JSON list of C-alpha atoms in Angstrom, two decimals:
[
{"chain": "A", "resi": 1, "resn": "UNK", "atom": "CA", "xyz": [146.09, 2.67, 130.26]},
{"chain": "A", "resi": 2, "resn": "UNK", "atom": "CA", "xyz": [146.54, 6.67, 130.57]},
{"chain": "A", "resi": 3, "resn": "UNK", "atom": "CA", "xyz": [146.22, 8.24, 127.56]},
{"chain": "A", "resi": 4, "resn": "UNK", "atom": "CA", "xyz": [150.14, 9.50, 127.14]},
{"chain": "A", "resi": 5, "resn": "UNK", "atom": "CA", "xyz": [151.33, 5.84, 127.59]},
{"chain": "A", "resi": 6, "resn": "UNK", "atom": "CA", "xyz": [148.98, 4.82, 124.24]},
{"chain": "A", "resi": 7, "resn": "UNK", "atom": "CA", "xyz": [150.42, 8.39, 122.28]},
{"chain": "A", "resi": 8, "resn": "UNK", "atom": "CA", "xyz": [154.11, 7.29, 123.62]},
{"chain": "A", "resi": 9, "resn": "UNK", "atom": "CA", "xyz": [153.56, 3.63, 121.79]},
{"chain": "A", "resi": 10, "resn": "UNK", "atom": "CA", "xyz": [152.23, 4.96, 118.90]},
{"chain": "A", "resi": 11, "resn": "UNK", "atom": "CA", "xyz": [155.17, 7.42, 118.20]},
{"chain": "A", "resi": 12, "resn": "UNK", "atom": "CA", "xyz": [156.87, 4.38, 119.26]},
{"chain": "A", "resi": 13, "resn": "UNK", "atom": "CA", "xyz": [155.74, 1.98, 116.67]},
{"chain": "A", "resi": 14, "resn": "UNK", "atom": "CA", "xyz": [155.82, 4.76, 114.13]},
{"chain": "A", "resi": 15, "resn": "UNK", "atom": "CA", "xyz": [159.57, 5.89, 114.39]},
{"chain": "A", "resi": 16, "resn": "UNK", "atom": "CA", "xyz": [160.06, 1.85, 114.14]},
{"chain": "A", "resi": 17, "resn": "UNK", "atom": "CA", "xyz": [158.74, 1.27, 111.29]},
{"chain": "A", "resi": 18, "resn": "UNK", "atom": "CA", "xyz": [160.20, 4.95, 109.43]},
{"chain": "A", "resi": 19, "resn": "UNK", "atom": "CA", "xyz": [163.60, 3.14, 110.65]},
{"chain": "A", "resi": 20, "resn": "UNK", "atom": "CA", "xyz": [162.72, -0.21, 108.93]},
{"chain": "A", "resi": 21, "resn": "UNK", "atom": "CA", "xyz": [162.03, 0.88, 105.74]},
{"chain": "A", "resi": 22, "resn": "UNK", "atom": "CA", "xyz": [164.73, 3.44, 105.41]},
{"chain": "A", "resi": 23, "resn": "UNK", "atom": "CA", "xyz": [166.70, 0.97, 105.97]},
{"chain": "A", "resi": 24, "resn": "UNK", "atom": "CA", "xyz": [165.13, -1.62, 103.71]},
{"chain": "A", "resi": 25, "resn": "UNK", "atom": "CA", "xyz": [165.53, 1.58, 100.77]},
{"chain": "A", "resi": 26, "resn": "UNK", "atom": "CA", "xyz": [169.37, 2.35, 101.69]},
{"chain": "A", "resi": 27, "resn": "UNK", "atom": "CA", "xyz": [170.67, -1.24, 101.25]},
{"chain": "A", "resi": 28, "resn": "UNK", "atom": "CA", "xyz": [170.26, -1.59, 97.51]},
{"chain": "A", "resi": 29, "resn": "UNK", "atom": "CA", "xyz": [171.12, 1.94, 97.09]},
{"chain": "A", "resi": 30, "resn": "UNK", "atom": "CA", "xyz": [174.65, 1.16, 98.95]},
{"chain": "A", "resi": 31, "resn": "UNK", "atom": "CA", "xyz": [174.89, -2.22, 97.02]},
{"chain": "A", "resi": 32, "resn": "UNK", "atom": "CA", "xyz": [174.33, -0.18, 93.64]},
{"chain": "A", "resi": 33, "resn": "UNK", "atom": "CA", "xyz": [177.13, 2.35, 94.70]},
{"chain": "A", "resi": 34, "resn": "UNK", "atom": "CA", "xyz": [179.27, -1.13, 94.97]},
{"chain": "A", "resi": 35, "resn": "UNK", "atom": "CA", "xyz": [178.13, -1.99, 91.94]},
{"chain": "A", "resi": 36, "resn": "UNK", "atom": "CA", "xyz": [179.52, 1.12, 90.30]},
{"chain": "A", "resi": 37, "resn": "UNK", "atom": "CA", "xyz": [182.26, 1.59, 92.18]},
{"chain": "A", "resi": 38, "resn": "UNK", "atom": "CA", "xyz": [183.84, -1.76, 91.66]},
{"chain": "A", "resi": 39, "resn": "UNK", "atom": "CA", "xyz": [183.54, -1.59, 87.68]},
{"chain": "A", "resi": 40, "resn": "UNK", "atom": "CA", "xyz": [185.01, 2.12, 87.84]},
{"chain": "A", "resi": 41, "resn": "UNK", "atom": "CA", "xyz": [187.83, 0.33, 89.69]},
{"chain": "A", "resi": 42, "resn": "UNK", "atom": "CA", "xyz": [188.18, -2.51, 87.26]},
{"chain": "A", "resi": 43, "resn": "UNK", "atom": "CA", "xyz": [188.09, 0.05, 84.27]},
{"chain": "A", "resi": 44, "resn": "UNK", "atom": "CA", "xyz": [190.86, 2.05, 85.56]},
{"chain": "A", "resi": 45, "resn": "UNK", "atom": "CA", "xyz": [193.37, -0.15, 87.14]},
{"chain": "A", "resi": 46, "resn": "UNK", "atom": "CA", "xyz": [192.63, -3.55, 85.17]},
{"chain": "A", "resi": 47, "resn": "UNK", "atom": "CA", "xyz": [191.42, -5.97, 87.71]},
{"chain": "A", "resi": 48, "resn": "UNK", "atom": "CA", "xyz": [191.19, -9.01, 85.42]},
{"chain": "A", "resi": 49, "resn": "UNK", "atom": "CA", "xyz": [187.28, -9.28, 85.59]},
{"chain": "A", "resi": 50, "resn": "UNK", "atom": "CA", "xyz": [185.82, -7.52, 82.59]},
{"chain": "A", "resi": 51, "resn": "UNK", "atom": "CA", "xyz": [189.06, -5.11, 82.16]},
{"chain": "A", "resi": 52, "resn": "UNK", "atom": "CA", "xyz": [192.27, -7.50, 81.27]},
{"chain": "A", "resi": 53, "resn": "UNK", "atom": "CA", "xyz": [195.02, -6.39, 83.35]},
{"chain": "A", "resi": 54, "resn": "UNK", "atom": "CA", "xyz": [197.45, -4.87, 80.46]},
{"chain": "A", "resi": 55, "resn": "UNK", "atom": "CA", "xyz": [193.98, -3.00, 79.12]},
{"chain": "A", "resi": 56, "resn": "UNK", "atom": "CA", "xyz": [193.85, -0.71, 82.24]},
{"chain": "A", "resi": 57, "resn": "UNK", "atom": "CA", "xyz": [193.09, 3.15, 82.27]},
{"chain": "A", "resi": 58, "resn": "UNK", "atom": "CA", "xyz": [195.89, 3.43, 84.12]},
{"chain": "A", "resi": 59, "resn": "UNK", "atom": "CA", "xyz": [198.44, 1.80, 82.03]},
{"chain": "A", "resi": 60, "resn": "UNK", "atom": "CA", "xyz": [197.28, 4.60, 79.19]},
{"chain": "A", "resi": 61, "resn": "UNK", "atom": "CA", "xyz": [194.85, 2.04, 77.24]},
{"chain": "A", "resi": 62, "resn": "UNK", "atom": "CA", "xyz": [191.38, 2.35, 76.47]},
{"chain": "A", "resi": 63, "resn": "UNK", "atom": "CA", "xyz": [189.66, -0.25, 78.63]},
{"chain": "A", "resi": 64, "resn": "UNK", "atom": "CA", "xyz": [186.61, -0.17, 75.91]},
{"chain": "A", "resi": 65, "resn": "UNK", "atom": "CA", "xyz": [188.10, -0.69, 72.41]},
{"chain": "A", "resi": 66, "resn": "UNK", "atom": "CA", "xyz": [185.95, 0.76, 69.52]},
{"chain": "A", "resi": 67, "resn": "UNK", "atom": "CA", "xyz": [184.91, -2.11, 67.78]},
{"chain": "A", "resi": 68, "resn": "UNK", "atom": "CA", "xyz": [182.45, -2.56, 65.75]},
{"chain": "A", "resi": 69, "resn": "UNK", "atom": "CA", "xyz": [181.72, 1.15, 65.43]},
{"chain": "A", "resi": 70, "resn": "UNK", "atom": "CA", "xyz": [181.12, 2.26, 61.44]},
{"chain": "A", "resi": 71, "resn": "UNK", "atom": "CA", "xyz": [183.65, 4.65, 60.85]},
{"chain": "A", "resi": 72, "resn": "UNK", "atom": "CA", "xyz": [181.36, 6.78, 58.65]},
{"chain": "A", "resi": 73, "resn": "UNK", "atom": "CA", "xyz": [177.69, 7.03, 59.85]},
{"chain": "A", "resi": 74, "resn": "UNK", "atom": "CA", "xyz": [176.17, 8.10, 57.03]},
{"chain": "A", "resi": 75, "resn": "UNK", "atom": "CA", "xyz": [177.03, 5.39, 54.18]},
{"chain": "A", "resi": 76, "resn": "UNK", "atom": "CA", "xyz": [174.46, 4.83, 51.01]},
{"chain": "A", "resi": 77, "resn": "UNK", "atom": "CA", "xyz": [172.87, 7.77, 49.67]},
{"chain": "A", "resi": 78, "resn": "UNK", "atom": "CA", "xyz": [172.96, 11.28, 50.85]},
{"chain": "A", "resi": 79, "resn": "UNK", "atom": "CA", "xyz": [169.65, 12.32, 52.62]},
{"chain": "A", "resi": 80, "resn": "UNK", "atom": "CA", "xyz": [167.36, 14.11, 50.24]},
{"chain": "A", "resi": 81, "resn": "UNK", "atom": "CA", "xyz": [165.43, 17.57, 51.31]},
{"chain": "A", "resi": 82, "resn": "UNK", "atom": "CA", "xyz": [162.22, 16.32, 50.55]},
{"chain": "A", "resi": 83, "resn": "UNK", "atom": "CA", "xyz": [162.37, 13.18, 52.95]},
{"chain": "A", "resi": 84, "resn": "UNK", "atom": "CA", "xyz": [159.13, 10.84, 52.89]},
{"chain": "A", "resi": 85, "resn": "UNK", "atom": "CA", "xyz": [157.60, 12.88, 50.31]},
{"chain": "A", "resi": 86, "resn": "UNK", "atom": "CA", "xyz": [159.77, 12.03, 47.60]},
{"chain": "A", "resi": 87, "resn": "UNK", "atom": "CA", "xyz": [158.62, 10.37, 44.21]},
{"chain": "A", "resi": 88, "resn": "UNK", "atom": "CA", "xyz": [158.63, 6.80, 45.14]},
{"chain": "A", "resi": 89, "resn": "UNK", "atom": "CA", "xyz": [158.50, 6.11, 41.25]},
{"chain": "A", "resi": 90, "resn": "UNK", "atom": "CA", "xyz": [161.72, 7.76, 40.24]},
{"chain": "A", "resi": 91, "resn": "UNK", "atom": "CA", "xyz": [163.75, 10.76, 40.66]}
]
């Protein structure tokens, strides 16, 4: 075989495989885009999958309801200055 033909396959073979696995790395990145896309679509015009219809950004509801949420963070006693080197005996 000449010597260009075996350079020509090899730059061949090469842009092949580039190709392949480009293409292997762009399909989950497109099917993690759909992934995203579809539950901003649910969110905002209530689908019925994880967003009930009537619970719909664009019906003027929150799609994510706050519960469970403390309403003040910082319940029990105040946070002292001294932190972990405070007298574990007594004040």
């Amino acid at each position: 075989m000449p010597e260009g033909t075996r350079t020509a396959l090899a730059v061949s073979a090469g842009i092949d495989t580039h190709t392949r696995r480009a293409r292997a790395l762009a399909s989950p990145r497109i099917l993690t885009g759909f992934v995203f896309l579809w539950a901003f679509l649910d969110k905002t015009f209530g689908l019925g999958y994880a967003t009930a219809s009537g619970n719909a950004w664009i019906d003027g509801m929150s799609p994510t309801p706050p519960r469970g949420r403390p309403r003040r963070p910082n319940i029990g006693e105040p946070p002292t200055r001294t932190g972990p080197f405070r007298n574990p005996v007594g004040p």
